[in-house]
Each structure stands twice: as structure tokens, then as C-alpha cells.
């Protein structure tokens, strides 16, 4: 594959102005050592790929699944799941899927595909029940029932019960509908591996690891009929043919600088402010999130969706997350309505000067936090041990505002601005109306009860910062345009026969910023579309 920087060419060889060279198909690979045959080829074994492999195999298709790394890749543990008996048992009330999807469309600037999101929302509950059911003996922690021990037991917990949205009060609309696998191991890897084993147990699956997909194969009609992969340990090529096509589930491109710079310069140009998490790498130590599926799909005619492409880029302020206390930037200025979920907070922080942000509150913080809006990255209750150790997890303390600012060690002009902004904030809080940013009055807490505290938060990437957590960039979440059946579309929005895209290779889901409307939506869409796509292909074989 050519590196970025040059121009792409069209079918006649003419340069396409403004298109980087990585969008041009490389020369066909011809040194094929071996050819394999199956009904379906699944490329990538993350949440989406494992789900698709199991679903297709259980529905009678023979599947060859290829994965660049040495084993399936599991991340995190939260999944949006609702409108089933299991979800109701867990205390999650039914969700109106049209209301949910309409809010997600608003959050994504109406750039997403309503049909893609609605198909997920209508089926995520049944898909989760199926996915969770792969693990024998999995427990479900019913609210008010027996409490399980996360250190020794595998169970599903109800992970975010949010207070109902109040129009005119809450700044962001969020929905309750998230379940989480709680296990002795980080994330939900035991559950994923159980699903992978379910797929193998059908006898319909051959899994090949250390296998990096390089090019798709088409027939004379343009139908996608297979994939060529490279054994990353030997460099040898194998062609895998699928009579029913190919499912691309290779993830995003967060580790590909060329793609990141081209599609998300607002992330690439600020890379030093992020810690890039999930370092999945192959046996050679090369990162796997390279956009392979998106590029391969494009080279055979698939349409890469228009931007702005989306990254999952979180931000929080440590022990109290993004609780809506007063926030000041590096210049000492208030810069935002603080009543935000963590993705939107992270987006705002990136647009501030310098590398520091401050969160300030007074001695009544433990009671005040109970008035915050429930949401991703926000807290509405603090454990007693957190409250008691406040001196340990804050950056500065003072018995007066002046002492607090002095203990932060800022420059004289920043100190003066901070003092003026705190006075203004206290004035607005006493007035009961945030005339500057419109935050609801019930979360405008004046700094008036000593001692006063501040968290100094450094906006810089890497581990081991001497203040507080940096921004995290997890994955990219935009890709090939598809219809609601995950069939990849060409430049004219027509189905490209034989090609499917799911997980972070699938477009139409998130554009701009990842919306925190519903925690666990990303995982849930990947899992649900794997489940649905395997069934769809089998039913239409």
C-alpha cells in the first residue's frame, strides 16, 4: 500500500486532485501460495467479527475467519441493551428507539444514517441476550437482589441508571440502557472467548491468526468473492474465497497517521494532547488499527463516508469525572457550560489555550455532587473514602480563594483572571441565573464554604503525568457507507455485491464527536450488527 501524500488516480490513470495516494488501489497480489474455500470470509475478530462468525456458523454457513493478531481482541465491557426481559429484570425501562435514534442524529449533526442506527436499536436487546448467553453460568445482578463479588464471579451488572431528562434543566439528553460485564479480568474478554468457542463448536469455522488482510478479490461482474491475506510471520499470501462474500470487521484507523491526518486533522494535529489506548498489535509489534478494511473496501468500489469522521475521545477530571463544577482554562477563564458528558467535555478542552484546565469547588462538594446530571463521565454520589481523601486527589487547597489560587502556582495575570472569574461565578450563582453560559441554576454552586479545592488537569498525552489523567483517544468510528443490512455501498449508493462492513469499519453510525447519549452504544452496535449480518447472509444464501 502506498503511503499518503501523493495523488490518487481514477480508472484511466488520471490524477484525482486532492486525493491522497492511499486511496488508489495497489498492484494486485499474484504470489498466492494457497487457496482456501468457504461460504463466508470474516476479516477481523473483535466484538463485531466474533459475533458475525458465530452467527453465520450457527445459521449453517461455513466460515473462515482471519485475524491479524494472535487471538481475538476484546475491549472494555459496556453494552447498550434494552427492550428484553433480561434488561427489564436488570432495572432498565423500555426505550423508545425512535426517540433515542433521533437524539443520536441530533448529536451527530444529522450526518448519521437513521436506518442503520434504528436497525441496531430495534435488535440490540435480543443480540445482547444471545451474546451474553454464550458464557455458561453467567450471573445477572438484579437490583436489590444478591450482590456478587466481581473478584470471583462473572456477572452482568446494570451500569448506568440515569435520572429522567428534564427539558430546560439538563444540558444534555441521555438515556438509560447500559449493561456491563463484571469479571475478574479487565473488560469482557471471557465473554468474547465464550462466543468464539461457540462458533468453533459448530464445526463450521476455521480461524486463522497472524493473518493480515491485504486485498479483496472480485469476479468479472465486480462481486466481491474473497480476500488475500499475508501471514505476518512469513510474508506468504493465501487467498480465501467466500461464495457468499466477505465481512469486513477490521476496526478503525486510529494508528494510521496518514488516514488520521487526512480524515481527522483535529485529532492528528493535537496528538500530543492524547493518550492513545488499546494498543492491539500483531506478533511483530505493529498496531492493528490501520484502516485496512476501509481501504480494501474502497479499492474495490466501496464508498468511504463523508466526514467529519468520528473518534472516541474521552476526557474527565479524575475522582469526580466531569461533574459540573466551575471550570477554568489555562488563562484562568471560564470557557463552557460545565454540564457536559465526557466526550463533549473532551472536545471543548481541545479548543482551549495551553495544556491545563482547572476544576474548582468548595467544602460542600460531596453534597453538591448529588445534584449533578447523571451521564457518561459524571458522578452523582461519592464514596465516603473518596470524600475523606480529598486532600490526596486534589491539586490545591486554600482557606480563602486567594490562598487557593496562590497554591495553584499560576502566573500573576492568570491569578487575577481566576479571581475575577470566581467572583463573577459566585455572583451568578447567588443571582440564580447563569447569564454567561446558561447552566441550570441548581448546578451553579458558589465557592463560599472553606476549604476550597482545585483539580489541575493536564491536557497532554502519555502515561505518568504528574497532575491528572490526560485525554484518551480510543478508536475511530467512521468507515464504509452501508445500508441497514451492513452491505457496503458504492459511490452511487448502490449495493456492492458480496461485501459487508461492521464494527468500526462500518459507516453511518457516528460522525463528528461520539455522542454520550447512551453509554455502550459503540460496543452494542458492533455486537448487534455482527449478530444480524451473519443471520442476514445465511438467510439470503
Short mmCIF file of C-alpha atoms in Angstrom, two decimals:
data_model
loop_
_atom_site.label_atom_id
_atom_site.label_comp_id
_atom_site.label_asym_id
_atom_site.label_seq_id
_atom_site.Cartn_x
_atom_site.Cartn_y
_atom_site.Cartn_z
CA UNK A 1 0.00 0.00 0.00
CA UNK A 2 1.33 3.38 -0.96
CA UNK A 3 1.94 5.96 1.72
CA UNK A 4 -0.12 9.14 1.92
CA UNK A 5 0.93 12.35 0.28
CA UNK A 6 0.64 11.63 -3.45
CA UNK A 7 -2.43 11.89 -5.63
CA UNK A 8 -4.90 9.09 -6.26
CA UNK A 9 -5.77 8.14 -9.82
CA UNK A 10 -9.05 7.18 -11.46
CA UNK A 11 -9.71 4.20 -13.73
CA UNK A 12 -7.99 5.95 -16.65
CA UNK A 13 -4.87 6.67 -14.62
CA UNK A 14 -5.58 10.39 -14.40
CA UNK A 15 -4.82 12.11 -11.12
CA UNK A 16 -7.74 12.89 -8.86
CA UNK A 17 -6.99 16.31 -7.41
CA UNK A 18 -6.92 16.45 -3.63
CA UNK A 19 -6.99 12.68 -3.12
CA UNK A 20 -4.05 11.07 -1.32
CA UNK A 21 -2.31 8.07 -2.81
CA UNK A 22 -3.59 5.63 -0.18
CA UNK A 23 -6.99 5.84 -1.87
CA UNK A 24 -5.55 4.29 -5.04
CA UNK A 25 -5.60 0.50 -5.24
CA UNK A 26 -2.15 -1.10 -5.10
CA UNK A 27 -0.95 -3.55 -7.71
CA UNK A 28 -2.77 -6.90 -7.48
CA UNK A 29 -1.07 -9.56 -5.39
CA UNK A 30 -0.29 -12.57 -7.58
CA UNK A 31 2.10 -14.69 -5.50
CA UNK A 32 -0.58 -16.84 -3.89
CA UNK A 33 0.82 -19.84 -2.03
CA UNK A 34 -2.52 -21.44 -1.11
CA UNK A 35 -6.24 -21.03 -1.78
CA UNK A 36 -8.99 -21.86 0.70
CA UNK A 37 -12.76 -22.08 0.20
CA UNK A 38 -15.76 -21.33 2.45
CA UNK A 39 -19.24 -19.90 2.28
CA UNK A 40 -18.18 -16.72 4.07
CA UNK A 41 -14.97 -14.94 4.98
CA UNK A 42 -14.90 -12.76 8.13
CA UNK A 43 -11.95 -10.38 8.36
CA UNK A 44 -11.15 -9.33 11.91
CA UNK A 45 -12.05 -10.95 15.23
CA UNK A 46 -13.09 -8.16 17.56
CA UNK A 47 -16.59 -7.83 19.01
CA UNK A 48 -18.16 -7.45 15.56
CA UNK A 49 -16.16 -10.17 13.81
CA UNK A 50 -16.57 -12.76 16.56
CA UNK A 51 -20.32 -12.09 16.63
CA UNK A 52 -20.61 -12.38 12.84
CA UNK A 53 -18.57 -15.59 12.80
CA UNK A 54 -20.70 -17.24 15.45
CA UNK A 55 -23.97 -16.00 13.94
CA UNK A 56 -23.15 -17.17 10.41
CA UNK A 57 -21.83 -20.53 11.63
CA UNK A 58 -24.87 -21.18 13.81
CA UNK A 59 -27.04 -20.45 10.79
CA UNK A 60 -25.32 -23.11 8.75
CA UNK A 61 -22.61 -21.29 6.80
CA UNK A 62 -19.03 -22.47 6.64
CA UNK A 63 -16.81 -19.59 7.76
CA UNK A 64 -13.12 -18.83 7.51
CA UNK A 65 -12.27 -16.08 9.97
CA UNK A 66 -8.91 -14.32 9.72
CA UNK A 67 -7.29 -12.12 12.34
CA UNK A 68 -4.06 -10.13 12.17
CA UNK A 69 -3.25 -10.59 15.86
CA UNK A 70 -2.64 -13.84 17.70
CA UNK A 71 -6.10 -14.05 19.27
CA UNK A 72 -9.47 -12.26 19.22
CA UNK A 73 -9.30 -8.69 20.54
CA UNK A 74 -11.65 -7.73 23.40
CA UNK A 75 -12.12 -4.20 24.68
CA UNK A 76 -13.98 -2.69 27.62
CA UNK A 77 -17.25 -4.12 28.95
CA UNK A 78 -20.22 -1.78 28.43
CA UNK A 79 -23.03 -2.65 26.02
CA UNK A 80 -26.26 -0.78 25.38
CA UNK A 81 -29.08 -3.32 25.65
CA UNK A 82 -32.78 -2.81 26.27
CA UNK A 83 -36.36 -3.86 25.46
CA UNK A 84 -35.93 -7.50 26.54
CA UNK A 85 -36.94 -9.38 29.68
CA UNK A 86 -33.32 -9.58 30.83
CA UNK A 87 -32.88 -5.82 30.55
CA UNK A 88 -36.16 -5.20 32.38
CA UNK A 89 -35.07 -7.63 35.09
CA UNK A 90 -31.93 -5.51 35.45
CA UNK A 91 -33.99 -2.38 36.08
CA UNK A 92 -33.79 -0.86 32.59
CA UNK A 93 -37.12 0.53 31.45
CA UNK A 94 -38.07 0.10 27.80
CA UNK A 95 -36.53 2.62 25.42
CA UNK A 96 -38.44 4.29 22.60
CA UNK A 97 -35.98 3.58 19.81
CA UNK A 98 -37.20 6.39 17.56
CA UNK A 99 -36.64 8.93 20.36
CA UNK A 100 -33.19 7.52 21.05
CA UNK A 101 -32.10 7.49 17.41
CA UNK A 102 -33.46 10.98 16.78
CA UNK A 103 -31.36 12.29 19.69
CA UNK A 104 -28.29 10.49 18.37
CA UNK A 105 -28.93 12.05 14.97
CA UNK A 106 -29.04 15.50 16.59
CA UNK A 107 -25.81 14.81 18.49
CA UNK A 108 -24.14 13.77 15.21
CA UNK A 109 -25.44 16.76 13.26
CA UNK A 110 -27.85 14.58 11.24
CA UNK A 111 -24.90 13.11 9.35
CA UNK A 112 -25.53 9.54 10.52
CA UNK A 113 -27.85 7.10 8.74
CA UNK A 114 -31.08 6.86 10.71
CA UNK A 115 -31.85 3.44 9.20
CA UNK A 116 -28.53 1.95 10.31
CA UNK A 117 -28.99 3.22 13.87
CA UNK A 118 -32.66 2.23 14.06
CA UNK A 119 -31.95 -1.35 12.94
CA UNK A 120 -29.40 -1.60 15.74
CA UNK A 121 -31.66 -0.05 18.38
CA UNK A 122 -34.54 -2.36 17.49
CA UNK A 123 -32.41 -5.51 17.87
CA UNK A 124 -29.68 -4.77 20.43
CA UNK A 125 -31.56 -6.37 23.32
CA UNK A 126 -32.02 -9.73 21.63
CA UNK A 127 -28.45 -9.59 20.34
CA UNK A 128 -27.09 -8.95 23.84
CA UNK A 129 -29.10 -11.83 25.30
CA UNK A 130 -27.63 -14.08 22.60
CA UNK A 131 -24.07 -12.77 23.15
CA UNK A 132 -24.22 -12.98 26.95
CA UNK A 133 -25.76 -16.44 26.72
CA UNK A 134 -22.55 -17.86 25.29
CA UNK A 135 -20.97 -17.93 28.76
CA UNK A 136 -22.28 -20.82 30.84
CA UNK A 137 -23.14 -19.82 34.38
CA UNK A 138 -23.12 -16.08 33.79
CA UNK A 139 -24.96 -14.34 36.63
CA UNK A 140 -27.34 -11.38 36.35
CA UNK A 141 -27.23 -8.95 39.25
CA UNK A 142 -30.83 -7.99 39.88
CA UNK A 143 -31.24 -4.60 41.62
CA UNK A 144 -31.94 -5.26 45.29
CA UNK A 145 -31.01 -8.91 44.93
CA UNK A 146 -27.92 -10.89 45.86
CA UNK A 147 -24.71 -8.90 45.48
CA UNK A 148 -21.98 -10.67 43.55
CA UNK A 149 -18.23 -10.45 44.01
CA UNK A 150 -16.51 -9.08 40.94
CA UNK A 151 -13.21 -10.58 42.07
CA UNK A 152 -14.50 -14.15 41.90
CA UNK A 153 -17.71 -14.19 39.85
CA UNK A 154 -18.74 -13.37 36.30
CA UNK A 155 -21.91 -11.36 36.18
CA UNK A 156 -23.87 -8.75 34.27
CA UNK A 157 -24.40 -5.50 36.14
CA UNK A 158 -26.68 -2.57 35.46
CA UNK A 159 -24.17 0.09 34.66
CA UNK A 160 -25.84 3.48 34.44
CA UNK A 161 -29.33 4.26 35.71
CA UNK A 162 -29.82 7.90 34.83
CA UNK A 163 -32.43 10.27 36.18
CA UNK A 164 -35.09 11.17 33.59
CA UNK A 165 -34.14 14.02 31.30
CA UNK A 166 -35.61 17.40 32.25
CA UNK A 167 -36.04 19.80 29.38
CA UNK A 168 -34.76 23.27 30.23
CA UNK A 169 -32.72 21.95 33.15
CA UNK A 170 -30.39 19.25 31.86
CA UNK A 171 -27.94 20.46 29.25
CA UNK A 172 -27.58 17.09 27.51
CA UNK A 173 -30.17 14.37 26.94
CA UNK A 174 -29.00 10.93 27.97
CA UNK A 175 -30.78 7.57 28.00
CA UNK A 176 -30.62 4.67 30.43
CA UNK A 177 -29.94 1.34 28.77
CA UNK A 178 -26.47 0.03 29.55
CA UNK A 179 -25.38 -3.35 30.85
CA UNK A 180 -21.82 -4.24 31.75
CA UNK A 181 -19.92 -7.49 32.10
CA UNK A 182 -18.23 -7.53 35.50
CA UNK A 183 -15.39 -10.02 35.60
CA UNK A 184 -12.17 -10.70 37.49
CA UNK A 185 -10.36 -9.83 34.26
CA UNK A 186 -10.49 -6.34 32.79
CA UNK A 187 -13.17 -5.99 30.15
CA UNK A 188 -15.35 -8.71 28.74
CA UNK A 189 -12.71 -10.99 27.21
CA UNK A 190 -14.05 -14.16 28.89
CA UNK A 191 -17.45 -13.49 27.31
CA UNK A 192 -15.96 -12.84 23.88
CA UNK A 193 -13.89 -16.00 24.05
CA UNK A 194 -17.01 -17.95 25.02
CA UNK A 195 -18.69 -16.61 21.89
CA UNK A 196 -15.67 -17.54 19.82
CA UNK A 197 -15.77 -21.05 21.26
CA UNK A 198 -19.48 -21.29 20.44
CA UNK A 199 -18.58 -20.53 16.84
CA UNK A 200 -15.83 -23.18 16.80
CA UNK A 201 -18.14 -25.73 18.40
CA UNK A 202 -20.47 -25.60 15.38
CA UNK A 203 -17.78 -27.30 13.32
CA UNK A 204 -18.34 -24.69 10.62
CA UNK A 205 -15.45 -22.37 11.44
CA UNK A 206 -11.77 -22.29 10.58
CA UNK A 207 -9.91 -19.46 12.32
CA UNK A 208 -6.58 -18.21 11.00
CA UNK A 209 -4.39 -15.90 13.09
CA UNK A 210 -1.31 -13.80 12.25
CA UNK A 211 -3.22 -13.14 9.04
CA UNK A 212 -3.34 -9.53 7.80
CA UNK A 213 -5.88 -8.96 5.02
CA UNK A 214 -4.26 -7.14 2.11
CA UNK A 215 -6.66 -7.13 -0.86
CA UNK A 216 -10.17 -8.17 -1.77
CA UNK A 217 -10.89 -10.45 -4.71
CA UNK A 218 -13.64 -9.73 -7.25
CA UNK A 219 -15.08 -11.68 -10.16
CA UNK A 220 -15.76 -10.42 -13.68
CA UNK A 221 -19.08 -8.87 -12.58
CA UNK A 222 -17.49 -6.88 -9.76
CA UNK A 223 -18.86 -9.10 -7.00
CA UNK A 224 -16.53 -9.49 -4.02
CA UNK A 225 -15.63 -13.17 -3.79
CA UNK A 226 -12.72 -13.39 -1.38
CA UNK A 227 -9.72 -11.86 0.31
CA UNK A 228 -5.96 -12.26 0.10
CA UNK A 229 -4.12 -12.20 3.40
CA UNK A 230 -0.47 -12.05 4.35
CA UNK A 231 0.96 -14.31 7.02
CA UNK A 232 2.72 -11.69 9.14
CA UNK A 233 5.25 -14.25 10.35
CA UNK A 234 6.38 -15.40 6.88
CA UNK A 235 5.15 -12.81 4.38
CA UNK A 236 3.40 -15.53 2.36
CA UNK A 237 0.00 -14.89 0.78
CA UNK A 238 -3.14 -17.01 0.95
CA UNK A 239 -6.39 -16.41 -0.92
CA UNK A 240 -9.64 -17.24 0.87
CA UNK A 241 -12.73 -17.43 -1.32
CA UNK A 242 -16.24 -16.97 0.05
CA UNK A 243 -19.20 -17.93 -2.10
CA UNK A 244 -21.45 -15.66 -0.02
CA UNK A 245 -18.95 -12.84 0.25
CA UNK A 246 -16.70 -11.11 2.76
CA UNK A 247 -17.46 -9.36 6.05
CA UNK A 248 -15.00 -6.60 6.94
CA UNK A 249 -14.61 -6.18 10.70
CA UNK A 250 -11.05 -4.89 10.93
CA UNK A 251 -11.72 -1.96 13.25
CA UNK A 252 -10.81 1.68 12.68
CA UNK A 253 -7.65 3.54 11.74
CA UNK A 254 -6.56 5.31 14.91
CA UNK A 255 -2.99 4.01 14.49
CA UNK A 256 -2.63 5.06 10.84
CA UNK A 257 -1.16 8.56 10.78
CA UNK A 258 -1.89 9.08 7.08
CA UNK A 259 -5.59 8.33 7.49
CA UNK A 260 -5.86 10.19 10.78
CA UNK A 261 -4.24 13.31 9.30
CA UNK A 262 -6.50 13.18 6.23
CA UNK A 263 -9.85 12.34 7.81
CA UNK A 264 -9.44 13.76 11.33
CA UNK A 265 -6.82 16.51 11.36
CA UNK A 266 -8.34 17.93 14.56
CA UNK A 267 -7.17 14.73 16.27
CA UNK A 268 -3.91 14.26 14.38
CA UNK A 269 -2.76 17.86 14.83
CA UNK A 270 -3.30 17.57 18.58
CA UNK A 271 -1.89 14.07 19.04
CA UNK A 272 0.39 15.23 21.83
CA UNK A 273 -2.68 16.01 23.94
CA UNK A 274 -3.99 12.43 23.81
CA UNK A 275 -3.08 9.13 25.32
CA UNK A 276 -3.86 6.53 22.65
CA UNK A 277 -5.27 3.47 24.39
CA UNK A 278 -5.97 -0.11 23.29
CA UNK A 279 -2.54 -0.93 21.86
CA UNK A 280 -3.58 -4.08 19.97
CA UNK A 281 -0.60 -5.26 17.94
CA UNK A 282 0.37 -8.26 15.87
CA UNK A 283 3.20 -10.67 16.59
CA UNK A 284 5.67 -8.19 15.06
CA UNK A 285 4.59 -5.42 17.41
CA UNK A 286 2.79 -3.46 14.67
CA UNK A 287 -0.52 -1.88 15.64
CA UNK A 288 -3.57 -3.44 14.02
CA UNK A 289 -5.95 -0.44 13.84
CA UNK A 290 -4.69 0.69 10.43
CA UNK A 291 -7.92 1.09 8.46
CA UNK A 292 -7.19 -2.00 6.38
CA UNK A 293 -10.84 -2.91 5.88
CA UNK A 294 -11.93 0.60 4.95
CA UNK A 295 -9.16 0.94 2.38
CA UNK A 296 -9.62 -2.52 0.88
CA UNK A 297 -13.34 -1.89 0.54
CA UNK A 298 -12.70 1.45 -1.13
CA UNK A 299 -10.21 -0.07 -3.60
CA UNK A 300 -12.95 -2.35 -4.99
CA UNK A 301 -15.50 0.45 -5.28
CA UNK A 302 -16.84 0.94 -1.75
CA UNK A 303 -17.73 4.44 -0.65
CA UNK A 304 -15.91 5.96 2.32
CA UNK A 305 -18.48 8.14 4.04
CA UNK A 306 -18.08 11.91 4.13
CA UNK A 307 -16.81 13.48 7.28
CA UNK A 308 -16.38 14.77 9.73
CA UNK A 309 -15.27 11.28 10.73
CA UNK A 310 -15.64 10.36 14.38
CA UNK A 311 -13.20 9.37 17.09
CA UNK A 312 -13.99 8.22 20.59
CA UNK A 313 -12.01 10.79 22.57
CA UNK A 314 -12.84 10.96 26.27
CA UNK A 315 -11.92 13.47 28.94
CA UNK A 316 -12.55 13.57 32.67
CA UNK A 317 -11.22 15.24 35.79
CA UNK A 318 -10.34 12.30 37.97
CA UNK A 319 -12.33 11.39 41.08
CA UNK A 320 -15.40 13.46 40.19
CA UNK A 321 -15.26 12.99 36.44
CA UNK A 322 -16.91 15.84 34.59
CA UNK A 323 -19.21 16.85 37.43
CA UNK A 324 -20.48 20.34 36.59
CA UNK A 325 -18.36 22.41 38.95
CA UNK A 326 -16.66 25.61 37.82
CA UNK A 327 -14.01 25.04 35.16
CA UNK A 328 -11.31 27.48 34.10
CA UNK A 329 -8.81 27.18 31.27
CA UNK A 330 -5.06 27.82 31.33
CA UNK A 331 -5.68 31.58 31.12
CA UNK A 332 -7.93 31.39 34.16
CA UNK A 333 -11.10 31.96 32.09
CA UNK A 334 -14.40 30.17 32.36
CA UNK A 335 -14.99 28.72 28.92
CA UNK A 336 -18.03 26.43 28.87
CA UNK A 337 -21.36 25.37 30.33
CA UNK A 338 -19.80 22.72 32.56
CA UNK A 339 -22.86 20.46 32.49
CA UNK A 340 -21.40 18.04 29.90
CA UNK A 341 -20.80 14.37 29.30
CA UNK A 342 -17.15 13.40 28.97
CA UNK A 343 -16.87 13.23 25.17
CA UNK A 344 -18.23 16.74 24.75
CA UNK A 345 -16.03 17.97 27.58
CA UNK A 346 -13.00 16.48 25.84
CA UNK A 347 -13.93 18.20 22.60
CA UNK A 348 -14.20 21.56 24.34
CA UNK A 349 -10.92 21.17 26.22
CA UNK A 350 -9.03 20.60 22.98
CA UNK A 351 -10.03 24.06 21.85
CA UNK A 352 -8.53 25.84 24.84
CA UNK A 353 -5.11 27.52 25.10
CA UNK A 354 -2.21 25.83 26.82
CA UNK A 355 -2.33 22.38 28.39
CA UNK A 356 -4.03 23.00 31.73
CA UNK A 357 -7.66 23.02 32.84
CA UNK A 358 -8.88 23.63 36.39
CA UNK A 359 -11.95 22.36 38.23
CA UNK A 360 -12.82 24.32 41.39
CA UNK A 361 -15.25 23.62 44.22
CA UNK A 362 -15.76 24.28 47.91
CA UNK A 363 -16.13 22.27 51.09
CA UNK A 364 -19.71 21.25 50.35
CA UNK A 365 -18.71 19.33 47.19
CA UNK A 366 -19.92 15.93 48.47
CA UNK A 367 -23.49 17.18 48.85
CA UNK A 368 -23.34 19.32 45.73
CA UNK A 369 -22.33 16.40 43.52
CA UNK A 370 -25.69 14.74 44.26
CA UNK A 371 -27.35 17.49 42.21
CA UNK A 372 -25.36 16.75 39.06
CA UNK A 373 -27.00 15.24 36.00
CA UNK A 374 -26.45 11.56 35.52
CA UNK A 375 -24.39 10.91 32.42
CA UNK A 376 -21.31 9.27 30.97
CA UNK A 377 -18.30 10.51 32.93
CA UNK A 378 -20.32 12.31 35.61
CA UNK A 379 -20.85 11.34 39.22
CA UNK A 380 -23.92 11.87 41.39
CA UNK A 381 -22.55 10.20 44.51
CA UNK A 382 -19.11 9.90 46.06
CA UNK A 383 -17.96 7.05 48.27
CA UNK A 384 -17.06 8.07 51.85
CA UNK A 385 -13.44 7.12 51.31
CA UNK A 386 -13.27 9.43 48.28
CA UNK A 387 -14.64 12.34 50.29
CA UNK A 388 -12.30 11.67 53.18
CA UNK A 389 -9.24 11.55 50.93
CA UNK A 390 -9.98 14.80 49.09
CA UNK A 391 -6.63 16.29 50.09
CA UNK A 392 -4.89 13.44 48.26
CA UNK A 393 -6.65 13.65 44.87
CA UNK A 394 -6.90 17.42 44.52
CA UNK A 395 -4.08 19.66 43.34
CA UNK A 396 -4.51 22.63 45.66
CA UNK A 397 -6.41 23.71 48.75
CA UNK A 398 -6.99 27.03 50.49
CA UNK A 399 -8.97 28.54 53.33
CA UNK A 400 -9.62 31.54 51.10
CA UNK A 401 -10.00 31.93 47.34
CA UNK A 402 -6.77 33.92 47.29
CA UNK A 403 -4.90 31.15 49.11
CA UNK A 404 -6.31 28.50 46.77
CA UNK A 405 -5.13 30.41 43.72
CA UNK A 406 -1.74 31.06 45.27
CA UNK A 407 -1.32 27.37 45.99
CA UNK A 408 -2.00 26.57 42.33
CA UNK A 409 1.20 28.42 41.50
CA UNK A 410 -0.12 30.22 38.42
CA UNK A 411 1.29 33.37 36.85
CA UNK A 412 0.18 36.72 38.27
CA UNK A 413 -2.06 37.63 35.33
CA UNK A 414 -3.73 34.19 35.38
CA UNK A 415 -4.27 34.53 39.13
CA UNK A 416 -6.01 37.87 38.63
CA UNK A 417 -8.26 36.43 35.93
CA UNK A 418 -9.10 33.41 38.07
CA UNK A 419 -10.11 35.62 40.98
CA UNK A 420 -12.32 37.76 38.75
CA UNK A 421 -13.95 34.71 37.15
CA UNK A 422 -14.67 33.11 40.52
CA UNK A 423 -16.23 36.33 41.76
CA UNK A 424 -18.37 36.50 38.62
CA UNK A 425 -19.39 32.86 39.00
CA UNK A 426 -20.34 33.43 42.64
CA UNK A 427 -22.36 36.47 41.62
CA UNK A 428 -24.30 34.46 39.01
CA UNK A 429 -24.85 31.61 41.46
CA UNK A 430 -26.30 33.99 44.02
CA UNK A 431 -28.47 35.56 41.32
CA UNK A 432 -29.79 32.12 40.34
CA UNK A 433 -29.19 32.65 36.64
CA UNK A 434 -26.12 31.81 34.61
CA UNK A 435 -26.20 34.76 32.24
CA UNK A 436 -22.83 33.83 30.72
CA UNK A 437 -23.23 30.17 29.74
CA UNK A 438 -26.76 29.14 30.68
CA UNK A 439 -26.01 26.36 33.14
CA UNK A 440 -29.03 25.38 35.21
CA UNK A 441 -29.24 27.29 38.49
CA UNK A 442 -29.35 24.11 40.58
CA UNK A 443 -25.76 23.28 39.49
CA UNK A 444 -24.39 26.79 39.98
CA UNK A 445 -22.60 26.27 43.29
CA UNK A 446 -20.87 29.39 44.58
CA UNK A 447 -17.44 28.85 46.10
CA UNK A 448 -18.23 30.16 49.56
CA UNK A 449 -17.56 27.45 52.14
CA UNK A 450 -13.92 26.83 53.11
CA UNK A 451 -11.81 24.91 52.48
CA UNK A 452 -11.67 25.49 48.73
CA UNK A 453 -10.23 22.92 46.33
CA UNK A 454 -8.92 22.73 42.79
CA UNK A 455 -8.01 19.90 40.43
CA UNK A 456 -5.30 20.87 37.96
CA UNK A 457 -5.76 18.72 34.90
CA UNK A 458 -3.06 18.43 32.27
CA UNK A 459 -4.17 18.07 28.66
CA UNK A 460 -1.25 16.07 27.37
CA UNK A 461 -0.73 12.56 26.10
CA UNK A 462 1.30 9.74 27.56
CA UNK A 463 1.44 7.95 30.86
CA UNK A 464 2.63 9.14 34.25
CA UNK A 465 1.51 12.77 34.19
CA UNK A 466 2.29 14.49 37.47
CA UNK A 467 -1.15 16.08 37.67
CA UNK A 468 -4.27 14.27 36.43
CA UNK A 469 -5.38 11.99 33.62
CA UNK A 470 -4.83 13.06 30.04
CA UNK A 471 -7.40 12.87 27.28
CA UNK A 472 -7.83 9.38 25.88
CA UNK A 473 -8.32 8.62 22.20
CA UNK A 474 -9.63 5.09 21.92
CA UNK A 475 -10.79 4.31 18.38
CA UNK A 476 -12.03 5.86 15.15
CA UNK A 477 -15.66 5.13 14.35
CA UNK A 478 -16.34 6.03 10.71
CA UNK A 479 -15.83 3.97 7.60
CA UNK A 480 -17.54 2.46 4.58
CA UNK A 481 -21.09 3.52 3.80
CA UNK A 482 -23.57 0.66 4.21
CA UNK A 483 -27.29 0.11 4.16
CA UNK A 484 -29.17 -1.18 7.20
CA UNK A 485 -28.10 -4.74 6.34
CA UNK A 486 -24.40 -3.78 6.55
CA UNK A 487 -24.00 -4.21 2.79
CA UNK A 488 -21.28 -1.87 1.55
CA UNK A 489 -22.45 0.78 -0.93
CA UNK A 490 -20.60 2.10 -3.95
CA UNK A 491 -20.11 5.76 -4.87
CA UNK A 492 -23.66 5.87 -6.25
CA UNK A 493 -25.11 4.36 -3.04
CA UNK A 494 -25.81 1.05 -4.74
CA UNK A 495 -25.06 -2.26 -3.02
CA UNK A 496 -21.60 -3.62 -3.78
CA UNK A 497 -22.42 -7.34 -4.09
CA UNK A 498 -20.72 -9.67 -1.67
CA UNK A 499 -19.21 -7.08 0.67
CA UNK A 500 -20.28 -6.20 4.22
CA UNK A 501 -18.80 -3.87 6.84
CA UNK A 502 -19.46 -3.97 10.58
CA UNK A 503 -17.89 -2.61 13.77
CA UNK A 504 -15.61 0.38 13.37
CA UNK A 505 -15.25 -0.36 9.65
CA UNK A 506 -18.95 0.45 9.16
CA UNK A 507 -20.05 3.98 8.39
CA UNK A 508 -23.39 5.62 9.04
CA UNK A 509 -23.18 5.30 12.81
CA UNK A 510 -21.22 8.20 14.32
CA UNK A 511 -19.98 11.43 12.75
CA UNK A 512 -18.21 14.37 14.39
CA UNK A 513 -17.98 13.51 18.09
CA UNK A 514 -19.05 10.21 19.62
CA UNK A 515 -22.35 11.02 21.35
CA UNK A 516 -22.65 10.06 25.00
CA UNK A 517 -26.43 9.85 24.56
CA UNK A 518 -26.29 6.21 25.57
CA UNK A 519 -23.26 4.58 27.19
CA UNK A 520 -22.08 1.41 25.46
CA UNK A 521 -23.66 2.21 22.09
CA UNK A 522 -20.44 1.58 20.15
CA UNK A 523 -19.87 -1.91 21.54
CA UNK A 524 -23.54 -2.70 21.19
CA UNK A 525 -23.70 -1.69 17.52
CA UNK A 526 -20.63 -3.79 16.73
CA UNK A 527 -22.05 -6.83 18.51
CA UNK A 528 -25.58 -6.37 17.15
CA UNK A 529 -24.51 -5.91 13.55
CA UNK A 530 -22.29 -9.00 13.81
CA UNK A 531 -25.30 -10.95 15.04
CA UNK A 532 -27.65 -9.53 12.40
CA UNK A 533 -25.23 -9.72 9.48
CA UNK A 534 -24.38 -13.38 9.99
CA UNK A 535 -28.10 -14.19 10.00
CA UNK A 536 -28.83 -11.96 7.00
CA UNK A 537 -26.16 -13.57 4.84
CA UNK A 538 -27.27 -17.08 5.81
CA UNK A 539 -30.93 -16.30 5.13
CA UNK A 540 -30.10 -14.88 1.71
CA UNK A 541 -27.55 -17.52 0.68
#
